[in-house]
mmCIF file of C-alpha atoms in Angstrom:
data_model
loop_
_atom_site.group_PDB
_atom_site.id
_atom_site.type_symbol
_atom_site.label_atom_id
_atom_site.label_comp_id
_atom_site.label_asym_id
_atom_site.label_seq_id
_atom_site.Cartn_x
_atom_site.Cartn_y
_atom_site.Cartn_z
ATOM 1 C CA UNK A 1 176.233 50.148 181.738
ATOM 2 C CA UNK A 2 172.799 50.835 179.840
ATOM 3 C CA UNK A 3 172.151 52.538 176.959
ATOM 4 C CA UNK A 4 168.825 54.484 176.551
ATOM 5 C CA UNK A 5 167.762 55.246 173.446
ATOM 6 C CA UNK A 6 166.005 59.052 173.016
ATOM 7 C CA UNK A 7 163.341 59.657 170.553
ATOM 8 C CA UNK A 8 164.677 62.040 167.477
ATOM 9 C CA UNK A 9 163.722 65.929 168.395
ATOM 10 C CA UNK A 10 160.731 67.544 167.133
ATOM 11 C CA UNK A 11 160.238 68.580 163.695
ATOM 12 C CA UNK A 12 160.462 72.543 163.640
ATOM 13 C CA UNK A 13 157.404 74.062 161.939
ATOM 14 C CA UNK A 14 158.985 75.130 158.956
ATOM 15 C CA UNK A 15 160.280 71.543 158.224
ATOM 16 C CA UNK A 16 156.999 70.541 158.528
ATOM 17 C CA UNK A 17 155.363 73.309 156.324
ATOM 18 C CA UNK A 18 158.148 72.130 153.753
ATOM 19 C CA UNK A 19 157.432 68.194 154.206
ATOM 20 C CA UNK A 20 153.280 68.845 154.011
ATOM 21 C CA UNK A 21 153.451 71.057 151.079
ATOM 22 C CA UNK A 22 151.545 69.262 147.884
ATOM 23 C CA UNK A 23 151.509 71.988 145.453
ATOM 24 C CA UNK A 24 153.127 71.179 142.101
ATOM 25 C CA UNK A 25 156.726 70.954 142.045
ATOM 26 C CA UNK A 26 157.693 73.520 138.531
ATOM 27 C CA UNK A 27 160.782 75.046 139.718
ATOM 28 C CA UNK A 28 163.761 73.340 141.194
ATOM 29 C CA UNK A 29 163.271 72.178 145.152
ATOM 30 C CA UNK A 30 165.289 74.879 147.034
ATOM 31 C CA UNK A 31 163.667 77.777 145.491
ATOM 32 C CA UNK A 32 160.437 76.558 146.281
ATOM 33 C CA UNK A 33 161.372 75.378 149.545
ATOM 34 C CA UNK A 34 162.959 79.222 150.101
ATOM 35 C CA UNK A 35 159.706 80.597 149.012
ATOM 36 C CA UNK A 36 158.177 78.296 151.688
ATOM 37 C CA UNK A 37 160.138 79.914 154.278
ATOM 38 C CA UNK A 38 159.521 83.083 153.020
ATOM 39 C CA UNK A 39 156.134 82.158 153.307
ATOM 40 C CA UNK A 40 156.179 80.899 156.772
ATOM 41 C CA UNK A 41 158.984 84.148 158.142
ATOM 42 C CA UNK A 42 156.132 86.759 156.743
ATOM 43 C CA UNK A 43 152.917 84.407 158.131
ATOM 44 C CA UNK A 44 154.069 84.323 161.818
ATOM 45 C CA UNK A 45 157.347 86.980 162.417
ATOM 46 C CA UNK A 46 155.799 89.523 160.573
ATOM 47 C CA UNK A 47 151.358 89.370 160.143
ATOM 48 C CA UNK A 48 151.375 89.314 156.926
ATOM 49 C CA UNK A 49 147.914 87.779 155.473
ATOM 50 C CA UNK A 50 146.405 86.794 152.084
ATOM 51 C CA UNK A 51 149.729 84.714 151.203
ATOM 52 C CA UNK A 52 150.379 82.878 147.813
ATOM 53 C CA UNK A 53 153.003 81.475 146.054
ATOM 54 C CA UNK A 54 153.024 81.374 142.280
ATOM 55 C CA UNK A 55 155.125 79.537 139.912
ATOM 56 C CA UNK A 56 153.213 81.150 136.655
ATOM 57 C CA UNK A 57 152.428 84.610 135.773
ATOM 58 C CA UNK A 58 149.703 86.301 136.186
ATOM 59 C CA UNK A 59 149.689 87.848 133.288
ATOM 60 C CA UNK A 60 150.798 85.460 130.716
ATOM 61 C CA UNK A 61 150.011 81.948 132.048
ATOM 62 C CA UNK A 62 154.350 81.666 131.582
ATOM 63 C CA UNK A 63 156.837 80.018 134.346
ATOM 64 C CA UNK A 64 158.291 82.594 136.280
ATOM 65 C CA UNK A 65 162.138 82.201 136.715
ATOM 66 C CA UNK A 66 161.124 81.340 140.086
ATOM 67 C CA UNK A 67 158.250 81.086 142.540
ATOM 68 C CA UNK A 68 157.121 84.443 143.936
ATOM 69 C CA UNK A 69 155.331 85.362 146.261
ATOM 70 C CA UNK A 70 152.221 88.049 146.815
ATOM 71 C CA UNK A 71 150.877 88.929 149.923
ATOM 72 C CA UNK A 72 149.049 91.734 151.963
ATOM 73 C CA UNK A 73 151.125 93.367 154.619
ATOM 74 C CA UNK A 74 150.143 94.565 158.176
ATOM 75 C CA UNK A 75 150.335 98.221 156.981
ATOM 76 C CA UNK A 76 151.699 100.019 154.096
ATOM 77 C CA UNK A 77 154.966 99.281 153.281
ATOM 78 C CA UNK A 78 156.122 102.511 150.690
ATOM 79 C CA UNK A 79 154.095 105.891 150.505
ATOM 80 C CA UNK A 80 154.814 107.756 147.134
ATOM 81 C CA UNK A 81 156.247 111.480 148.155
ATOM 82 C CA UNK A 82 153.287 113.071 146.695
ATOM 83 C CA UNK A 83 150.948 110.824 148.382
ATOM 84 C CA UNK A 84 152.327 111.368 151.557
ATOM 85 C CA UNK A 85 151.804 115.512 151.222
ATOM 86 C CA UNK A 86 147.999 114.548 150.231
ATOM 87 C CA UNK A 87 147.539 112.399 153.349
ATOM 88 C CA UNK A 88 149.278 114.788 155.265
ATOM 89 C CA UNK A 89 146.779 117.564 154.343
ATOM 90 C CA UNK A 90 143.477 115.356 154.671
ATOM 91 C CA UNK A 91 144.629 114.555 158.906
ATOM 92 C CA UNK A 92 145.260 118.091 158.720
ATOM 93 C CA UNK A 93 141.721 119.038 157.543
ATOM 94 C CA UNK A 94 140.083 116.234 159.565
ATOM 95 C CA UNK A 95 141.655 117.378 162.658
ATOM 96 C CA UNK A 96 140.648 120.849 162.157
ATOM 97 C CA UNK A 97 137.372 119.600 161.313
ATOM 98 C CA UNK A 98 137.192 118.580 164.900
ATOM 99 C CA UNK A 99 135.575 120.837 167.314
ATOM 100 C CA UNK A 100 138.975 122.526 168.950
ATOM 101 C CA UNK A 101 140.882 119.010 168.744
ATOM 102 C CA UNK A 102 144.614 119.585 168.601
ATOM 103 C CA UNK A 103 147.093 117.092 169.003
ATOM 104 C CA UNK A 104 148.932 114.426 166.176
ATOM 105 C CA UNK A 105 147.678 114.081 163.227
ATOM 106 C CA UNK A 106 145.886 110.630 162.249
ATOM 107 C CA UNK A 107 147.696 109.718 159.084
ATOM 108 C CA UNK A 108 145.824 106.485 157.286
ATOM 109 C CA UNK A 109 147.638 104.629 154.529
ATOM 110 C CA UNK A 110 145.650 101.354 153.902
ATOM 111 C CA UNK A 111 147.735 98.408 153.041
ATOM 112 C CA UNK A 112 148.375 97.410 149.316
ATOM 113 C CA UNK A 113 149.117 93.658 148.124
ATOM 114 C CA UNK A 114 152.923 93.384 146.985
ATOM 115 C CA UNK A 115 155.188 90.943 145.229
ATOM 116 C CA UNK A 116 157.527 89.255 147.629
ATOM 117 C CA UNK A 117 160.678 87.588 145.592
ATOM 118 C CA UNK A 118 162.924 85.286 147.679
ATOM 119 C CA UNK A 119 166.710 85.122 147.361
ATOM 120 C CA UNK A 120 169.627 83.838 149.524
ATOM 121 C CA UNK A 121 172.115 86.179 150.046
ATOM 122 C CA UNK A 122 174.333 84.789 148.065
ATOM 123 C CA UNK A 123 172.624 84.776 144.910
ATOM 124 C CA UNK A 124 173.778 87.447 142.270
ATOM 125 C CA UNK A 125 171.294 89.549 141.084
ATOM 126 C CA UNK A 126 171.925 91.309 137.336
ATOM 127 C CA UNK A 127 169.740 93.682 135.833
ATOM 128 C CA UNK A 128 168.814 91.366 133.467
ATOM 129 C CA UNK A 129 167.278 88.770 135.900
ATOM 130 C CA UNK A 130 165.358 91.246 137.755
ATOM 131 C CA UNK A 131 163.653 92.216 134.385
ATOM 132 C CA UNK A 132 162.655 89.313 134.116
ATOM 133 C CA UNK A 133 160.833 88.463 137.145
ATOM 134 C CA UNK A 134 158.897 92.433 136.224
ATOM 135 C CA UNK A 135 158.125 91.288 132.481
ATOM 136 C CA UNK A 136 156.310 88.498 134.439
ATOM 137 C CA UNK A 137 153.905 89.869 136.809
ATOM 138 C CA UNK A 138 151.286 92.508 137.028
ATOM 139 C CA UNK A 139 152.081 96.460 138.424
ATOM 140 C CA UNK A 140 149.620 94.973 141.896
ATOM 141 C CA UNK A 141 149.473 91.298 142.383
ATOM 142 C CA UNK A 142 146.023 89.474 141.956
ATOM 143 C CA UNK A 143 143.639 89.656 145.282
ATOM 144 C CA UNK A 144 142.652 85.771 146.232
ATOM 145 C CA UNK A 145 139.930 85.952 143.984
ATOM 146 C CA UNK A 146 142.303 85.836 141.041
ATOM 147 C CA UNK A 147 141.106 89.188 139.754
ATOM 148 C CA UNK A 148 143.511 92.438 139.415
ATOM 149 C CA UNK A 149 142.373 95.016 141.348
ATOM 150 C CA UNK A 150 142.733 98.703 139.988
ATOM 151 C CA UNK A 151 145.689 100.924 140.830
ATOM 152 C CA UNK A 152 146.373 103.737 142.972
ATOM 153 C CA UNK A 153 147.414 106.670 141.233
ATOM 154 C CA UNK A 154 150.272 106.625 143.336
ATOM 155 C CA UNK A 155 151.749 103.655 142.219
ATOM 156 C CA UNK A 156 153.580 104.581 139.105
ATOM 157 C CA UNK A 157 155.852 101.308 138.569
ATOM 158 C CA UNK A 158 156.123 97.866 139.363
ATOM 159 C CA UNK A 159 157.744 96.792 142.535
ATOM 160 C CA UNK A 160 158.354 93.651 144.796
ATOM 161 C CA UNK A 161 159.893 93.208 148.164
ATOM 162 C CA UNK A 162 163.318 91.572 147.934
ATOM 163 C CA UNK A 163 163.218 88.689 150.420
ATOM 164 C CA UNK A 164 166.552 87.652 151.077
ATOM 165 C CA UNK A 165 167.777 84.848 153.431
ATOM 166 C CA UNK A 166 170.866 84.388 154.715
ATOM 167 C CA UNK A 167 172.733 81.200 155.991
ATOM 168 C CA UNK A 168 171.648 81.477 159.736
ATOM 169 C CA UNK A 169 167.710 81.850 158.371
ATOM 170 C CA UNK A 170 167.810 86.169 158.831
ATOM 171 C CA UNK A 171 165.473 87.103 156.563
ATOM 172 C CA UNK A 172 165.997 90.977 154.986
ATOM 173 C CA UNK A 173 163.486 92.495 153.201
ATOM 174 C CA UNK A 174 164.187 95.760 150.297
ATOM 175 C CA UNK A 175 161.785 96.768 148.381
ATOM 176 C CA UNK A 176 163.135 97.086 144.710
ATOM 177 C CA UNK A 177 160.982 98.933 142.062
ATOM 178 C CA UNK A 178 161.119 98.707 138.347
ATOM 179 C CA UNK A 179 162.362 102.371 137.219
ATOM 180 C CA UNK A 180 163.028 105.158 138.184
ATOM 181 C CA UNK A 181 161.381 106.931 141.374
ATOM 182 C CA UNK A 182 161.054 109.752 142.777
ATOM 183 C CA UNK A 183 162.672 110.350 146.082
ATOM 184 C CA UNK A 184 161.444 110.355 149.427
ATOM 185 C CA UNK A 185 161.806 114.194 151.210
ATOM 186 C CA UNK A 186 162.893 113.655 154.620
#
C-alpha cells in the first residue's frame, strides 16, 4: 500500500488579505483582523469603494476603541424623510419638464461616505460604548484625501453602519445613528 501525500488547500482570499496586511498593529489582532473582513465582505459582496480602516480619530489624533472603518457605498444607504419629499418633487418637475414624458419618476440620491463599525454577534453593545466610538469620529468620514468634506443639510447626526459578523462569516449590516431621528413615512 502507498501513501500519497496532497499539497495543503489553497489559502482563501481573506486569509490572505489577513496574512499580507502590514499596517500597524494598535488594537488587539481579532478586531483588526474583523475589520479586515469587513473590509474584504463590503470590497467584493457588496461594491463598496474608497475603503479605509482607521485605528485613530479623525478628529482628535486619539485611539479609537477599535478600528473602524469608512467607505463609499454603491448608492445611498439612508434618505432623511424630508429629503426624500424634496427629491421626490425635483423628478417630479424634471419629468414634467419633459416634452409630454410620463412614466416613473427618476429619483437621484448620490452616495455619501459612512462609518462602518465591525462587531461579532456576540459582542454586547451598551450605550456607553457606542458613545464612544461617536465622541471619536467626525458627523461624515474624511474623503481619501484626508480632508472633511461639508455636510448635507440632511444629515443632522452622526451615524455608522453596524457591521456585525456572525460565527459562520454572515455579515449584517444596521445602520445606527447617534440621537434621535426622525422617522421614515412609509
Amino acid at each position: 500500500m502507498s501513501l500519497t501525500v496532497s499539497a495543503p488547500p489553497a489559502r482563501a482570499p481573506i486569509q490572505s488579505l489577513i496574512a499580507q496586511d502590514s499596517s500597524p498593529k494598535t488594537h488587539d489582532p481579532a478586531l483588526h483582523s474583523l475589520a479586515l473582513q469587513i473590509q474584504h465582505n463590503l470590497q467584493y459582496q457588496h461594491n463598496w469603494s474608497a475603503l479605509h480602516i482607521y485605528t485613530h480619530s479623525p478628529l482628535t489624533g486619539a485611539l479609537l476603541p477599535r478600528p473602524l472603518l469608512s467607505g463609499l457605498p454603491p448608492h445611498r444607504l439612508y434618505v432623511h424623510p424630508d429629503e426624500q419629499i424634496e427629491l421626490l418633487k425635483d423628478a417630479d418637475r424634471a419629468r414634467k419638464a419633459k416634452e409630454g414624458e410620463t412614466g416613473a419618476l427618476e429619483v437621484k440620491a448620490a452616495p455619501e461616505r459612512e462609518w462602518i463599525l465591525p462587531a461579532r454577534l456576540s459582542e454586547k453593545w451598551t450605550l456607553r460604548r457606542l458613545a464612544e466610538v461617536f465622541d471619536g469620529v467626525s458627523q461624515v468620514p474624511p474623503e481619501e484625501d484626508g480632508k472633511v468634506r461639508e455636510t448635507s443639510k440632511w444629515r443632522e447626526t452622526k451615524r455608522v453602519v453596524l457591521a456585525t459578523v456572525d460565527t459562520d462569516s454572515t455579515v449584517v449590516y444596521y445602520i445606527v445613528q447617534d440621537g434621535i431621528v426622525k422617522p421614515r413615512q412609509n
